[in-house]
Amino acid sequence: MTGNSYDVAVIGAGPAGLSAARTAAAAGARTICVDRYAAPGGQYYRQPADGTGGTATQRHGRALADAAWAAGAEYLPSTNVWSVSGGLRLEIIGDGRRGVIDCRAIVVASGAHERVAPFPGWTLPGVFTAGGLQALLKSCDLAVGPRVVLAGTGPLLPVVAASLARHGVRVSAVLEANRLLRRALRRPLPTLITLSGQPGRLAEAARASVSLGVRRSRLRTGWAVVAAHGQAQVQAATIARLDARSRPIPGTERMIECDAIGIHFGLVPATDLYQLLGAALEYRPDLGGQVPVLSATMQTSVPGVFGAGDGTGVGGAQLATLQGEIAGQAAAACAGGTGFPVGALTGRKRRALANAARFRGLYGELYGLPAGLDELIDASTLICRCENVSRADIDQALARGARTAASVKSLSRCGMGSCQGAMCGPVLASLVAAHPGEGRDQRGPLTARPPLQPIPIASLLGEAP
Amino acid sequence: MELIVDGQPVPARPSDTVGAALLRTGRLHWRRDLAGSPRGMFCGIGTCFDCTLTVDGNPGVRACLTRVHPGMSVETSDGSR
Amino acid sequence: MTPAASADVVVIGGGIIGTAASYFLARAGLGVVVLDRDLEPSEASVRNGGGIRAQCRNRTERLLAMRSIELWHELAARTKTSFEHRVGGNLRLAMSATALAALEAEGQEEERDGLRTEVWHQAELRHRAPYLDGRFAGAKYCATDGHANPILATWMLVEEAARAGADRRPAAVATAIEARGGAIAAVHGQDRSGDFIIQTPVVVHAAGPWTRALAAEAGVDLPIEPARNSMFVTQAAPPLLGEFVSSHEVGVYLRQAARGHIHVGAVHTTAQTFDQAVSAGELESMARAVEILPALKEMNVLRSWAGTLDRTPDHLPIIGAAPPLDGYFVAAGFSGHGFCLGPAVGELLASLVSAEPARVDVTSLSPRRFAPEVTRS
């Protein structure tokens, strides 16, 4: 079992983690970046299969990583943090072997994962998250197809659709549940101002839309996949138009043959590390759910623990990079025993943060989770994929008087499987909160406990598996 | 290169994950859930645990995260979740 | 509708003990209010190893456990809710010949109380439980013992108590026990609506490790300490064993639950604390379970949790009236045995309160065993 001491440990190597590692190391802190994946970049800067070439974005991600290592940060890939304890000790596991990292300051930059919105047939093989399809494309040069339907809400949908189309996949439909134009026109001036500060994003979305238009895969707003069909795998999807409250309009259903469905309903920040560290969390639906309470210099409520990136509230790569830069500096200062006051932030940084925060607000307004989609979840639809817990099972727990996500989990087994509630947690919280009755849960996360990932018992004995 | 999946050779590229190699052969599922229904890959980034299989004797390994190596032995339908 | 301001009995603590007591008290026709500080059962009653056994106990506990097992079966038959009760037997392992001989002697005592157990020496143990590591000299096996899901079992009992007429007040904290002239008069408390007072002549105090502080304020000294006890759960495995297996020498116990997950727990508690965070060191200790079940070496730990035990100096519960405070009954300090004993202790408490003959003589478990006079003047 290896042990090591660092000034700053950064968890995650996406835009936030790489930036934090760079600025912490540049400030003179002995820095290590622990990454669950085999190569740096996280989701946003996921690298091509052989680590070379790729899009401008991917090259930018490589440059970010190179800058971090050049500044002196160490990189520990394919390693999971499965527990943290007081005095800032990380319990890690990689390749079946355990280790510990002791440090003076931590930057948690482990990002967010996809939110799921169940519908009948969503557990059929061939239903993927849009992010998962994107990961396969970027990392393994693999385009799932030949006919794909994309559905949900978020700017990721047209982006993934365009990528798939470029690889020769027939994207039969791109269904955005929210009526974007209608939502944007609710507050036209603020929307225009915000968008004008984000030329890069507009260009990307425009490129994606044109690309789709050329291949005749029109993006339809106000539509959704309401069911997936197939024997052992996806063979067709039923799609329907949604009313103003995002509920399917009877009579508008039609069936599309397809081989795969990619779904995306936004992102949910990962809070398990913050929970183990005892950092205070707050519920911010506009940011994707539970997020850590942060100071202006990215410090959580726990001294020495900092946060950056989508894990602190979904806001995209630009904001993540900025936050990472600040968090790395603040963490290095903390490890060195000095303070890092808000005044240390440059005016440019503060303006950039404000800009990015405004865009994050717009994102939330355009792509809010369509509440009416909960009605798609019929009694037999699974909520918990790992333990095969259906809507009916959850309703039964609620009927027995369970009033919190924790007790519904206890009675129904929802959230007790391998993913430990990562997939079903937000849906469970939503169903519990929607249930009439006293003492409704405040959408608190399911309690995180070690190990944060399943770990081999053999590794606890100090043996290699 | 080649993996041995349930005793049969399956081609793979060096930078593939086990999941990608299986998907590339057109195989969408390689596990059974508690109800006996087929499961394959869902989230693709290591958070959902749908894609687990046994790699070189170790059960519960996520196919979407595990890079292939020549001669890797993979068993599916292992019952671990 | 305002909640009742008076009751025949107030039970402080809505875990398995308090709930069982309220069930039997309600069935006896008494107006009983249960105060639980949590919204739902959240503590040791739903965070334990799930063992339901009568063997390998102190004699009084043995008799209570035997009665409890009868009651668990009755409850299962009466309700339609399953609590995954599996009568797969309890297996107490012995590493050395000396330890085995001690188990043998214990078996003879158990026989005298009508509890049938068998001692298996090494060869027979290998034959009966082939999944075990071969290092054990033998084991004592009790076929009528088993295990269950403590969450489902506790919730079932809460529902049965409600059906019997018990008035359970969740998120209600008892803040003071009021006595007048040496007799219980009322319980003061706080819930989501504010302060309340319930006039009552009888208090059953069954609040686990939280019993001591409130009892002390009422002038009753109870040597109960909190202690963390940890468990971990593996990912689901194919069926391997039906027995509840334990080894005090290795320091772990384990069972396979209904869906195939193997639950491993520490026999000895660790820190004397209310803190329920499981440490890496505790997980390492529990990993020694591979010395009992080698198949664990191929498995992964999925999650862990800890509960807070209420431990007494002799690791035996404190049950009984606490004179000279008239009408005050204590049932706490179960030191990890509360889940199994719950139903019988509940039945017993109802007898004590009603001044009726108790099935089991629990004089040896009285609060007075720690000091002749536990109450301060």
XYZ file of C-alpha atoms in Angstrom, chain A residues 14-267:
254
model
C -11.616 17.805 -16.649
C -11.418 21.555 -17.397
C -11.769 22.446 -13.704
C -9.339 19.866 -12.393
C -6.639 20.549 -14.968
C -6.864 24.298 -14.391
C -6.697 23.861 -10.644
C -3.719 21.543 -10.945
C -1.938 24.073 -13.136
C -2.431 27.107 -10.940
C -1.745 25.202 -7.725
C 1.522 23.827 -9.086
C 2.449 27.210 -10.583
C 1.967 28.728 -7.139
C 4.589 26.348 -5.818
C 2.380 23.707 -4.233
C 3.331 20.041 -4.541
C 0.265 18.994 -6.520
C -1.243 15.724 -7.673
C -4.226 15.256 -9.957
C -6.171 12.022 -9.355
C -8.330 10.917 -12.290
C -10.768 8.024 -12.554
C -10.247 7.902 -16.324
C -7.194 6.689 -18.220
C -6.473 9.999 -19.958
C -7.023 13.636 -18.921
C -9.839 15.808 -20.219
C -12.867 14.620 -18.272
C -16.022 14.603 -20.409
C -15.706 17.942 -22.147
C -12.143 17.414 -23.353
C -12.405 13.663 -23.869
C -9.471 12.757 -26.072
C -9.433 10.820 -29.347
C -8.616 7.135 -29.220
C -4.906 7.443 -29.957
C -4.382 10.684 -28.048
C -3.511 12.785 -31.106
C -5.316 15.050 -33.557
C -9.032 15.505 -33.044
C -11.096 18.678 -32.941
C -9.897 22.086 -31.836
C -11.644 21.488 -28.526
C -9.800 18.237 -27.938
C -6.471 19.873 -28.829
C -7.245 22.669 -26.393
C -7.875 20.076 -23.703
C -4.517 18.448 -24.357
C -2.853 21.831 -24.110
C -4.561 22.414 -20.772
C -3.279 19.091 -19.505
C 0.235 19.694 -20.831
C 0.288 23.082 -19.132
C -0.657 21.479 -15.815
C 2.104 18.885 -16.033
C 4.575 21.501 -17.244
C 3.788 23.567 -14.160
C 4.800 20.556 -12.093
C 1.545 18.831 -11.231
C 1.656 15.023 -11.102
C -0.994 12.906 -12.829
C -2.472 9.710 -11.394
C -4.889 8.174 -13.928
C -7.263 5.193 -13.643
C -7.516 5.781 -9.912
C -10.648 6.182 -7.832
C -10.998 7.971 -4.531
C -13.159 5.644 -2.458
C -13.043 7.491 0.846
C -11.706 10.604 2.490
C -11.070 11.131 6.162
C -10.247 14.010 8.426
C -6.831 15.579 8.234
C -7.386 15.308 4.476
C -6.388 11.760 3.740
C -7.634 10.285 0.486
C -8.138 6.534 0.216
C -7.450 5.602 -3.378
C -7.602 2.478 -5.481
C -6.154 1.867 -8.921
C -5.625 -1.422 -10.704
C -6.975 -3.254 -7.678
C -4.267 -1.796 -5.428
C -4.936 0.548 -2.548
C -3.056 3.647 -1.576
C -3.433 6.817 0.463
C -2.716 10.437 -0.332
C -2.251 12.874 2.528
C -2.581 16.522 1.657
C -3.150 19.960 3.126
C -5.789 21.084 0.669
C -8.169 19.363 -1.729
C -9.830 20.644 -4.869
C -12.867 18.530 -5.681
C -13.380 18.718 -9.447
C -15.144 15.438 -10.116
C -17.842 16.955 -12.246
C -21.397 15.916 -12.850
C -23.140 12.921 -14.330
C -26.144 12.684 -16.578
C -29.603 13.067 -15.159
C -31.954 10.322 -16.251
C -35.677 10.617 -16.877
C -37.180 7.131 -17.031
C -39.789 6.111 -19.569
C -41.211 2.713 -20.527
C -38.484 0.659 -22.187
C -35.597 2.858 -21.104
C -33.623 -0.099 -19.779
C -33.558 -1.856 -23.147
C -30.066 -2.393 -24.564
C -29.576 0.291 -27.178
C -30.771 3.117 -24.938
C -27.714 5.185 -24.020
C -27.151 8.574 -22.515
C -26.194 11.131 -25.165
C -23.006 11.728 -23.208
C -22.230 8.040 -23.391
C -22.651 8.041 -27.169
C -20.363 11.080 -27.306
C -17.751 9.325 -25.145
C -17.751 6.303 -27.455
C -17.277 8.588 -30.430
C -14.471 10.612 -28.942
C -12.533 7.942 -27.091
C -13.043 4.867 -29.231
C -14.005 6.266 -32.603
C -17.193 4.226 -32.396
C -20.522 5.507 -33.695
C -23.487 3.514 -32.408
C -26.150 3.159 -35.074
C -27.109 2.862 -37.873
C -30.352 4.698 -36.943
C -30.360 6.793 -33.797
C -32.983 8.973 -32.119
C -31.788 11.621 -29.675
C -34.132 13.055 -27.085
C -34.252 15.054 -23.894
C -33.207 18.608 -23.268
C -29.954 20.502 -23.577
C -27.451 21.896 -26.051
C -25.619 18.593 -25.958
C -28.326 17.016 -28.116
C -27.599 18.822 -31.408
C -23.866 18.575 -30.722
C -23.984 14.783 -30.317
C -26.367 14.493 -33.249
C -23.943 16.385 -35.470
C -21.021 14.201 -34.338
C -22.975 11.039 -35.049
C -24.090 12.339 -38.431
C -20.481 13.160 -39.345
C -19.664 9.503 -38.660
C -22.303 8.350 -41.082
C -25.056 7.555 -38.602
C -28.624 8.276 -39.664
C -29.997 10.534 -36.935
C -33.716 9.953 -37.420
C -34.819 12.649 -34.975
C -33.432 15.119 -32.465
C -36.148 15.859 -29.947
C -35.728 18.797 -27.583
C -38.461 18.717 -24.944
C -38.328 22.436 -24.161
C -39.709 24.991 -26.592
C -36.491 27.005 -26.714
C -37.634 29.984 -28.746
C -40.701 30.445 -26.613
C -38.578 30.317 -23.465
C -35.912 32.619 -24.864
C -38.544 35.153 -25.873
C -39.914 35.329 -22.332
C -37.086 37.709 -21.493
C -35.648 38.747 -24.836
C -33.262 41.528 -23.779
C -31.418 39.661 -21.014
C -31.237 36.647 -23.297
C -29.620 38.663 -26.084
C -27.168 40.302 -23.699
C -26.132 36.961 -22.257
C -25.752 35.311 -25.633
C -23.712 38.198 -26.976
C -21.137 37.443 -24.308
C -20.820 33.878 -25.519
C -19.848 34.014 -29.183
C -18.100 30.640 -28.976
C -21.178 28.793 -27.867
C -23.420 30.413 -30.408
C -21.010 29.438 -33.158
C -20.901 25.853 -31.970
C -24.660 25.538 -31.729
C -25.066 27.191 -35.143
C -22.518 24.823 -36.681
C -24.294 21.839 -35.156
C -27.699 23.000 -36.359
C -26.480 23.656 -39.898
C -24.776 20.291 -39.946
C -27.966 18.620 -38.878
C -30.054 20.583 -41.326
C -27.788 19.524 -44.159
C -28.334 15.886 -43.249
C -32.025 16.485 -42.839
C -32.127 15.577 -39.156
C -34.186 18.482 -37.982
C -34.243 19.435 -34.368
C -37.831 19.488 -33.136
C -38.705 21.393 -30.005
C -41.528 20.396 -27.733
C -41.179 16.701 -28.544
C -40.005 13.691 -26.558
C -39.463 9.958 -26.684
C -42.270 8.490 -24.599
C -41.412 4.805 -24.961
C -38.754 2.498 -26.345
C -39.694 -0.821 -27.896
C -37.884 -4.005 -28.781
C -37.386 -7.635 -27.904
C -33.872 -7.908 -26.551
C -32.826 -4.469 -27.752
C -34.207 -1.204 -29.115
C -36.072 -1.555 -32.379
C -38.333 1.472 -32.303
C -39.241 4.548 -30.304
C -42.626 6.144 -29.767
C -42.363 9.908 -29.900
C -44.989 12.490 -29.040
C -45.550 16.203 -28.937
C -45.609 17.841 -25.501
C -48.087 20.361 -24.211
C -47.214 23.564 -22.398
C -46.662 21.576 -19.209
C -44.407 19.066 -20.945
C -46.928 16.278 -20.886
C -47.393 14.106 -23.992
C -50.393 15.184 -26.089
C -52.608 12.179 -26.793
C -53.024 11.507 -30.476
C -49.654 12.941 -31.486
C -47.750 9.710 -30.902
C -45.891 8.125 -33.750
C -43.433 5.290 -33.918
C -39.952 5.617 -35.437
C -37.820 2.588 -36.193
C -34.349 2.936 -34.747
C -31.401 0.939 -33.452
C -30.396 3.179 -30.585
C -31.743 6.041 -28.527
C -29.549 8.687 -26.876
C -31.139 10.529 -23.972
C -29.952 13.628 -22.135
C -31.739 15.576 -19.435
C -28.993 17.777 -18.175
C -26.397 17.058 -15.567
